[in-house]
Amino acid sequence: MKRPLAVFLPFAVCVCLLSGCWSKKELTDLAFVIAVGLDKTEDGKYLASFQVVNPGNVAGAVQRGGGAAGVPVSIYTSTGDSLVEASRKASEKVSRLLYYAHTNLVVVGEEVAREGMDGVFDALERNQQFRTTARLVIARGHSAKDTLSVLTPIDKISANKIIKTLEFSELAWGQTMNADVWWAIRSLASPGRNPVVTGVVIEGNPKEGKRQKNVQSSVPDARVTLKGLALFKHARLIGWADGPTARGIMWVLDRIHQTNLTIPWGGKREAIGYRIVRAKTNVEADVKNGQPSILVHIKAEGDISEARVPINLADTGVLFRLEKQFERGVKQEVAKAIETAQRERTDVFGFGEAVHRADPRLWKKIEKEWHDRYFPELDVTVTADLYIRRTGLRNRPYIEE
């Protein structure tokens, strides 16, 4: 009698502890939100745009004339005084429950970013379904709704196109950053750093980009491309950095993986190309007599990618002069980036964190005035060591003297 009871009792306890399926959600009742766009209406309310996948038009759809049988995504919009209210009100338009566990992209309109992102980040981080690993971009020149509405020809889901472009652009070019929501939140939480976020623009006609024919043409009427880095200060967008200045920021942040530099040579502009294959940046702070200073040291190596002037790449003296010229180019980009950030009074490099590590007591005294008083006057020394590892299959270009 005791043995059957001993066997039955653990099973009875387990049954009592199991929660069952009280919180189940059927797939047919869920609308998978892949991307969220945030704008402001004329009366100051939030305009939330939800990019929802149409499953039947993404997987197994019959190809017709170069495009899918139907539009792969649908855009639903809703307004509210807060993001949560806008999300709840969307239930009036969507026949399913909005599900954010697969949201991979957040597009914030420029107006929302300039007013402040505190409330946006608070709502996103508190949502139990939302993952802070979602990528974050700023819609530049157009609304977030228009950005998400453009259909893309290669990637059926336009949000995936933006995400992949962020990844590969940072790896190959280095003027944009593949940042997520958690990166921005951590940067805002640190008194010694402000976030930078990549901007996205629409090239072409946004209205035509919403139509199915945009993916049925070899030259789409509208494309979503990356452009520049948004500079933030205390959760507010205050300016933009483009081109070499944006890459200078990436150099300091140690986010350069590969890129290409060109320098003048022999009286010709952009004559010699240099492809960087690996790079490392170290940032250190030094405090003397209560005054902090920063040392930025960049070390990189790469190959000669092209030579458009007569030059003997077998000559070690020539290679040495090329390395010095490339080093000057990198230091100029970094110096321009630091000058821009100091003018905007926003430490996007994390120099304040370096000062905190070097002298916690001093940082406690200057923390509150760091961005407006100390950072704009901060002494920053930039050094660079660039090495040419390979010159390619030819030491002498086809171009002759």
Short mmCIF file of C-alpha atoms in Angstrom, two decimals:
data_model
loop_
_atom_site.label_atom_id
_atom_site.label_comp_id
_atom_site.label_asym_id
_atom_site.label_seq_id
_atom_site.Cartn_x
_atom_site.Cartn_y
_atom_site.Cartn_z
CA MET A 1 0.00 0.00 0.00
CA LYS A 2 2.86 2.36 0.82
CA ARG A 3 4.61 1.72 -2.50
CA PRO A 4 1.67 2.72 -4.76
CA LEU A 5 1.19 5.82 -2.62
CA ALA A 6 4.88 6.75 -2.94
CA VAL A 7 4.63 6.44 -6.72
CA PHE A 8 1.35 8.34 -7.01
CA LEU A 9 2.23 11.23 -4.67
CA PRO A 10 5.00 12.84 -6.87
CA PHE A 11 2.71 12.77 -9.89
CA ALA A 12 -0.05 14.43 -7.89
CA VAL A 13 2.32 17.19 -6.76
CA CYS A 14 3.51 17.79 -10.34
CA VAL A 15 -0.07 18.09 -11.59
CA CYS A 16 -0.79 20.73 -8.97
CA LEU A 17 2.31 22.73 -9.90
CA LEU A 18 1.88 22.65 -13.69
CA SER A 19 0.44 25.87 -15.08
CA GLY A 20 -1.24 24.29 -18.06
CA CYS A 21 -2.12 26.28 -21.20
CA TRP A 22 -3.86 29.23 -19.61
CA SER A 23 -1.73 31.74 -21.60
CA LYS A 24 -1.74 29.98 -24.96
CA LYS A 25 -2.05 31.96 -28.17
CA GLU A 26 -2.99 30.34 -31.45
CA LEU A 27 -0.84 31.24 -34.47
CA THR A 28 -3.95 32.10 -36.44
CA ASP A 29 -4.80 34.74 -33.83
CA LEU A 30 -1.42 36.54 -33.99
CA ALA A 31 -0.20 39.30 -36.29
CA PHE A 32 3.60 39.13 -36.39
CA VAL A 33 4.99 42.67 -36.23
CA ILE A 34 8.38 42.75 -37.96
CA ALA A 35 9.02 46.49 -37.66
CA VAL A 36 7.64 49.48 -35.77
CA GLY A 37 7.72 53.07 -37.00
CA LEU A 38 7.20 56.10 -34.75
CA ASP A 39 6.17 59.56 -35.97
CA LYS A 40 4.38 62.61 -34.61
CA THR A 41 1.05 63.95 -35.83
CA GLU A 42 0.25 67.63 -36.30
CA ASP A 43 -1.52 67.73 -32.94
CA GLY A 44 1.50 66.25 -31.13
CA LYS A 45 0.30 62.66 -30.75
CA TYR A 46 2.31 59.56 -31.57
CA LEU A 47 1.68 57.94 -34.93
CA ALA A 48 2.72 54.30 -34.70
CA SER A 49 3.17 52.23 -37.85
CA PHE A 50 3.28 48.45 -37.68
CA GLN A 51 4.76 46.37 -40.47
CA VAL A 52 2.89 43.06 -40.31
CA VAL A 53 3.84 39.99 -42.32
CA ASN A 54 1.37 38.45 -44.73
CA PRO A 55 2.51 34.81 -44.31
CA GLY A 56 0.87 33.46 -47.47
CA ASN A 57 2.67 36.04 -49.62
CA VAL A 58 6.12 35.44 -48.13
CA ALA A 59 6.46 31.66 -48.11
CA GLY A 60 5.22 29.53 -50.98
CA ALA A 61 3.83 32.39 -53.03
CA VAL A 62 3.66 31.89 -56.81
CA GLN A 63 6.08 34.13 -58.69
CA ARG A 64 4.41 36.31 -61.31
CA GLY A 65 6.32 38.73 -63.50
CA GLY A 66 9.25 38.99 -61.11
CA GLY A 67 7.12 39.76 -58.05
CA ALA A 68 5.18 37.76 -55.53
CA ALA A 69 1.49 36.96 -55.92
CA GLY A 70 0.66 39.51 -53.27
CA VAL A 71 2.25 42.17 -51.10
CA PRO A 72 4.43 40.45 -48.47
CA VAL A 73 3.76 43.02 -45.73
CA SER A 74 0.95 45.33 -44.67
CA ILE A 75 1.29 48.62 -42.82
CA TYR A 76 -1.19 49.48 -40.07
CA THR A 77 -1.18 52.83 -38.32
CA SER A 78 -2.64 54.08 -35.08
CA THR A 79 -2.39 57.28 -33.05
CA GLY A 80 -2.29 57.87 -29.32
CA ASP A 81 -0.96 60.12 -26.58
CA SER A 82 1.54 57.37 -25.73
CA LEU A 83 3.09 54.44 -27.55
CA VAL A 84 1.16 51.92 -25.49
CA GLU A 85 -2.13 53.67 -26.27
CA ALA A 86 -1.31 53.73 -29.99
CA SER A 87 -0.47 50.02 -29.89
CA ARG A 88 -3.73 49.14 -28.13
CA LYS A 89 -5.84 51.28 -30.46
CA ALA A 90 -4.42 49.37 -33.44
CA SER A 91 -6.68 46.48 -32.45
CA GLU A 92 -9.52 48.45 -34.08
CA LYS A 93 -7.86 47.92 -37.48
CA VAL A 94 -6.08 44.57 -37.23
CA SER A 95 -8.05 41.33 -37.11
CA ARG A 96 -5.37 39.67 -35.00
CA LEU A 97 -3.42 40.35 -31.82
CA LEU A 98 -0.23 42.32 -32.45
CA TYR A 99 2.73 40.15 -31.46
CA TYR A 100 6.10 41.86 -30.89
CA ALA A 101 8.39 38.93 -30.11
CA HIS A 102 9.65 38.94 -33.72
CA THR A 103 10.05 42.72 -34.05
CA ASN A 104 13.56 43.22 -35.45
CA LEU A 105 13.52 46.89 -36.42
CA VAL A 106 12.45 50.21 -34.91
CA VAL A 107 12.31 53.25 -37.21
CA VAL A 108 12.00 56.59 -35.42
CA GLY A 109 10.94 59.73 -37.24
CA GLU A 110 13.26 62.71 -37.07
CA GLU A 111 10.68 64.85 -35.29
CA VAL A 112 10.23 62.26 -32.54
CA ALA A 113 14.00 61.94 -32.17
CA ARG A 114 14.46 65.69 -31.83
CA GLU A 115 11.76 65.97 -29.15
CA GLY A 116 13.30 63.17 -27.09
CA MET A 117 13.51 59.39 -27.01
CA ASP A 118 13.11 58.83 -23.26
CA GLY A 119 9.49 57.78 -23.48
CA VAL A 120 10.14 55.62 -26.53
CA PHE A 121 12.88 53.63 -24.85
CA ASP A 122 10.89 53.31 -21.64
CA ALA A 123 7.90 51.82 -23.46
CA LEU A 124 10.03 49.46 -25.56
CA GLU A 125 12.07 48.16 -22.65
CA ARG A 126 9.01 47.54 -20.45
CA ASN A 127 7.19 45.53 -23.09
CA GLN A 128 7.56 41.86 -22.14
CA GLN A 129 7.32 40.68 -25.75
CA PHE A 130 9.65 43.22 -27.31
CA ARG A 131 13.33 42.33 -27.62
CA THR A 132 15.86 45.12 -27.17
CA THR A 133 18.09 43.42 -29.74
CA ALA A 134 15.90 45.01 -32.44
CA ARG A 135 17.85 47.34 -34.72
CA LEU A 136 17.31 51.08 -34.35
CA VAL A 137 17.41 53.66 -37.19
CA ILE A 138 16.29 57.26 -37.67
CA ALA A 139 14.10 58.18 -40.65
CA ARG A 140 15.85 61.15 -42.25
CA GLY A 141 13.91 63.50 -44.48
CA HIS A 142 10.83 61.24 -44.59
CA SER A 143 8.46 59.78 -42.05
CA ALA A 144 8.99 56.38 -40.46
CA LYS A 145 5.71 55.27 -42.01
CA ASP A 146 6.92 56.07 -45.54
CA THR A 147 10.20 54.30 -44.86
CA LEU A 148 8.48 51.08 -43.82
CA SER A 149 6.01 51.31 -46.72
CA VAL A 150 8.63 51.06 -49.47
CA LEU A 151 8.64 47.57 -51.00
CA THR A 152 12.05 46.07 -51.72
CA PRO A 153 12.91 43.84 -54.69
CA ILE A 154 15.47 41.40 -53.21
CA ASP A 155 14.29 40.97 -49.64
CA LYS A 156 10.52 40.55 -49.64
CA ILE A 157 10.24 42.03 -46.16
CA SER A 158 11.63 45.56 -46.27
CA ALA A 159 12.58 45.49 -42.58
CA ASN A 160 14.94 42.62 -43.29
CA LYS A 161 16.46 44.63 -46.13
CA ILE A 162 17.28 47.51 -43.77
CA ILE A 163 18.70 45.13 -41.14
CA LYS A 164 20.96 43.33 -43.62
CA THR A 165 22.10 46.62 -45.11
CA LEU A 166 23.06 47.84 -41.63
CA GLU A 167 25.12 44.71 -41.02
CA PHE A 168 26.97 44.63 -44.32
CA SER A 169 27.48 48.39 -44.58
CA GLU A 170 29.26 48.53 -41.23
CA LEU A 171 31.39 45.52 -42.15
CA ALA A 172 32.38 46.78 -45.61
CA TRP A 173 32.29 50.60 -45.49
CA GLY A 174 32.27 51.85 -41.91
CA GLN A 175 30.22 55.05 -42.21
CA THR A 176 27.07 53.62 -40.60
CA MET A 177 26.49 51.69 -37.39
CA ASN A 178 24.54 48.50 -36.83
CA ALA A 179 23.08 49.63 -33.48
CA ASP A 180 20.21 48.08 -31.55
CA VAL A 181 17.81 49.46 -28.97
CA TRP A 182 19.85 48.06 -26.08
CA TRP A 183 22.99 49.87 -27.32
CA ALA A 184 21.11 53.17 -27.29
CA ILE A 185 19.64 52.54 -23.83
CA ARG A 186 23.05 51.66 -22.38
CA SER A 187 24.60 54.78 -23.92
CA LEU A 188 21.88 56.98 -22.44
CA ALA A 189 22.24 55.33 -19.04
CA SER A 190 25.94 56.21 -18.98
CA PRO A 191 26.70 59.84 -18.00
CA GLY A 192 29.91 59.69 -20.01
CA ARG A 193 28.47 58.65 -23.37
CA ASN A 194 25.72 59.60 -25.80
CA PRO A 195 24.38 57.31 -28.53
CA VAL A 196 24.78 57.54 -32.29
CA VAL A 197 22.22 55.95 -34.59
CA THR A 198 22.24 55.38 -38.34
CA GLY A 199 19.90 57.40 -40.54
CA VAL A 200 17.81 56.03 -43.42
CA VAL A 201 16.55 57.97 -46.42
CA ILE A 202 14.26 57.24 -49.35
CA GLU A 203 15.75 57.73 -52.80
CA GLY A 204 13.10 58.24 -55.45
CA ASN A 205 9.34 58.59 -55.21
CA PRO A 206 7.95 57.28 -51.87
CA LYS A 207 4.41 57.02 -53.27
CA GLU A 208 5.52 54.77 -56.13
CA GLY A 209 7.64 52.75 -53.72
CA LYS A 210 4.52 51.52 -51.96
CA ARG A 211 3.19 49.86 -55.10
CA GLN A 212 3.79 46.29 -56.20
CA LYS A 213 5.44 47.42 -59.41
CA ASN A 214 8.35 48.78 -57.37
CA VAL A 215 9.59 45.18 -56.98
CA GLN A 216 8.82 44.23 -60.58
CA SER A 217 11.29 46.63 -62.15
CA SER A 218 15.07 46.33 -62.49
CA VAL A 219 15.25 49.99 -61.47
CA PRO A 220 12.83 50.54 -58.56
CA ASP A 221 11.04 53.86 -58.29
CA ALA A 222 12.08 54.13 -54.65
CA ARG A 223 14.87 52.66 -52.54
CA VAL A 224 15.63 52.81 -48.83
CA THR A 225 19.31 53.59 -48.24
CA LEU A 226 21.49 54.41 -45.26
CA LYS A 227 22.88 57.89 -44.79
CA GLY A 228 24.92 59.31 -41.93
CA LEU A 229 24.93 59.02 -38.18
CA ALA A 230 22.47 60.81 -35.91
CA LEU A 231 24.14 62.54 -32.94
CA PHE A 232 22.18 62.48 -29.68
CA LYS A 233 22.48 64.46 -26.49
CA HIS A 234 20.37 63.48 -23.48
CA ALA A 235 18.07 61.34 -25.67
CA ARG A 236 17.52 64.16 -28.19
CA LEU A 237 18.71 64.31 -31.78
CA ILE A 238 20.85 67.41 -32.21
CA GLY A 239 22.70 66.89 -35.48
CA TRP A 240 24.07 64.62 -38.19
CA ALA A 241 27.50 63.40 -39.22
CA ASP A 242 28.03 62.31 -42.83
CA GLY A 243 30.77 60.86 -44.99
CA PRO A 244 34.33 60.86 -43.61
CA THR A 245 33.14 62.57 -40.42
CA ALA A 246 30.82 59.64 -39.71
CA ARG A 247 33.67 57.23 -40.37
CA GLY A 248 35.84 59.24 -37.98
CA ILE A 249 33.28 58.53 -35.26
CA MET A 250 33.37 54.84 -36.14
CA TRP A 251 37.17 54.86 -35.90
CA VAL A 252 37.06 56.16 -32.33
CA LEU A 253 34.27 53.76 -31.36
CA ASP A 254 36.39 50.84 -32.64
CA ARG A 255 33.63 49.83 -35.06
CA ILE A 256 35.73 49.81 -38.23
CA HIS A 257 36.02 46.30 -39.63
CA GLN A 258 36.86 46.99 -43.27
CA THR A 259 36.82 50.12 -45.35
CA ASN A 260 38.65 51.84 -48.20
CA LEU A 261 40.78 54.99 -48.10
CA THR A 262 42.08 57.03 -51.03
CA ILE A 263 44.88 59.58 -51.01
CA PRO A 264 46.36 62.02 -53.55
CA TRP A 265 49.67 61.11 -55.14
CA GLY A 266 51.77 62.63 -57.88
CA GLY A 267 49.48 65.63 -58.23
CA LYS A 268 46.33 63.53 -58.76
CA ARG A 269 43.46 63.36 -56.31
CA GLU A 270 42.23 59.96 -55.11
CA ALA A 271 45.18 58.30 -56.82
CA ILE A 272 46.03 55.42 -54.45
CA GLY A 273 43.44 53.20 -52.78
CA TYR A 274 43.99 51.36 -49.50
CA ARG A 275 41.68 48.56 -48.37
CA ILE A 276 41.72 48.07 -44.61
CA VAL A 277 41.21 44.45 -43.57
CA ARG A 278 41.52 44.78 -39.79
CA ALA A 279 41.70 47.65 -37.31
CA LYS A 280 41.83 48.29 -33.58
CA THR A 281 41.31 51.50 -31.61
CA ASN A 282 42.34 52.11 -28.01
CA VAL A 283 41.04 55.07 -26.00
CA GLU A 284 42.82 56.05 -22.78
CA ALA A 285 42.36 58.95 -20.40
CA ASP A 286 45.08 60.76 -18.50
CA VAL A 287 44.58 63.20 -15.63
CA LYS A 288 47.22 65.79 -14.73
CA ASN A 289 46.67 68.56 -12.19
CA GLY A 290 42.95 67.86 -12.24
CA GLN A 291 42.71 68.27 -16.03
CA PRO A 292 41.67 65.22 -18.09
CA SER A 293 43.01 64.48 -21.55
CA ILE A 294 42.37 61.69 -24.02
CA LEU A 295 44.72 59.61 -26.17
CA VAL A 296 43.19 57.80 -29.16
CA HIS A 297 45.49 55.28 -30.83
CA ILE A 298 44.46 53.56 -34.06
CA LYS A 299 46.25 50.55 -35.49
CA ALA A 300 45.24 49.07 -38.82
CA GLU A 301 46.59 47.01 -41.67
CA GLY A 302 45.46 46.41 -45.21
CA ASP A 303 46.27 46.15 -48.89
CA ILE A 304 46.72 48.48 -51.84
CA SER A 305 43.39 48.28 -53.66
CA GLU A 306 44.20 50.41 -56.71
CA ALA A 307 46.88 52.64 -58.18
CA ARG A 308 45.87 55.24 -60.76
CA VAL A 309 49.27 56.90 -61.13
CA PRO A 310 52.75 55.62 -62.04
CA ILE A 311 54.32 54.27 -58.85
CA ASN A 312 56.83 51.58 -57.89
CA LEU A 313 55.20 49.53 -55.13
CA ALA A 314 58.28 47.32 -54.85
CA ASP A 315 60.18 50.23 -53.31
CA THR A 316 60.02 50.05 -49.50
CA GLY A 317 60.62 53.79 -49.29
CA VAL A 318 57.52 54.44 -51.39
CA LEU A 319 55.46 52.09 -49.21
CA PHE A 320 56.65 53.89 -46.09
CA ARG A 321 55.58 57.26 -47.51
CA LEU A 322 52.22 55.78 -48.51
CA GLU A 323 51.65 54.50 -44.97
CA LYS A 324 52.34 57.95 -43.54
CA GLN A 325 49.95 59.52 -46.02
CA PHE A 326 47.19 57.06 -45.10
CA GLU A 327 47.83 57.73 -41.41
CA ARG A 328 47.38 61.46 -41.98
CA GLY A 329 44.10 60.76 -43.76
CA VAL A 330 42.75 58.72 -40.86
CA LYS A 331 43.82 61.30 -38.30
CA GLN A 332 42.10 64.04 -40.30
CA GLU A 333 38.83 62.07 -40.34
CA VAL A 334 39.01 61.46 -36.59
CA ALA A 335 39.94 65.08 -35.86
CA LYS A 336 36.96 66.28 -37.92
CA ALA A 337 34.64 63.90 -36.05
CA ILE A 338 35.91 65.09 -32.65
CA GLU A 339 35.57 68.72 -33.73
CA THR A 340 31.96 68.11 -34.79
CA ALA A 341 31.05 66.36 -31.53
CA GLN A 342 32.69 69.08 -29.42
CA ARG A 343 30.86 71.76 -31.36
CA GLU A 344 27.57 69.97 -30.71
CA ARG A 345 28.60 69.42 -27.06
CA THR A 346 27.83 65.72 -27.07
CA ASP A 347 30.29 62.99 -26.11
CA VAL A 348 29.38 60.21 -28.52
CA PHE A 349 32.80 58.58 -28.13
CA GLY A 350 32.60 57.55 -24.48
CA PHE A 351 35.51 59.77 -23.43
CA GLY A 352 33.69 60.43 -20.17
CA GLU A 353 33.70 56.70 -19.43
CA ALA A 354 37.46 56.66 -19.99
CA VAL A 355 37.92 59.56 -17.54
CA HIS A 356 35.74 57.72 -15.03
CA ARG A 357 37.97 54.66 -15.28
CA ALA A 358 41.15 56.73 -14.93
CA ASP A 359 40.03 58.89 -11.99
CA PRO A 360 36.65 58.06 -10.38
CA ARG A 361 36.95 60.89 -7.84
CA LEU A 362 37.50 63.55 -10.48
CA TRP A 363 34.67 62.15 -12.56
CA LYS A 364 32.27 62.45 -9.64
CA LYS A 365 33.05 66.17 -9.50
CA ILE A 366 32.76 66.94 -13.22
CA GLU A 367 30.09 64.42 -14.24
CA LYS A 368 27.15 66.83 -14.33
CA GLU A 369 29.03 69.43 -16.39
CA TRP A 370 30.90 67.00 -18.62
CA HIS A 371 29.04 67.50 -21.91
CA ASP A 372 28.58 71.27 -21.71
CA ARG A 373 31.80 72.42 -20.02
CA TYR A 374 34.60 69.87 -19.99
CA PHE A 375 34.07 67.84 -23.16
CA PRO A 376 34.02 70.84 -25.60
CA GLU A 377 37.45 71.93 -24.29
CA LEU A 378 38.89 68.44 -23.90
CA ASP A 379 42.43 67.91 -25.18
CA VAL A 380 42.40 64.87 -27.51
CA THR A 381 45.55 63.43 -29.08
CA VAL A 382 45.12 61.10 -32.05
CA THR A 383 47.85 58.74 -33.25
CA ALA A 384 47.63 56.18 -36.04
CA ASP A 385 49.78 53.31 -37.26
CA LEU A 386 48.73 51.91 -40.63
CA TYR A 387 50.61 49.11 -42.35
CA ILE A 388 50.56 47.93 -45.96
CA ARG A 389 50.65 44.14 -45.96
CA ARG A 390 50.07 43.39 -49.62
CA THR A 391 50.28 45.35 -52.86
CA GLY A 392 48.48 42.91 -55.16
CA LEU A 393 49.74 40.99 -58.17
CA ARG A 394 51.44 44.00 -59.77
CA ASN A 395 54.16 46.22 -58.32
CA ARG A 396 53.94 48.64 -61.23
CA PRO A 397 50.51 49.86 -62.45
CA TYR A 398 49.49 49.75 -66.10
CA ILE A 399 49.69 53.53 -66.17
CA GLU A 400 53.15 54.57 -67.35
CA GLU A 401 55.11 57.73 -66.85
#
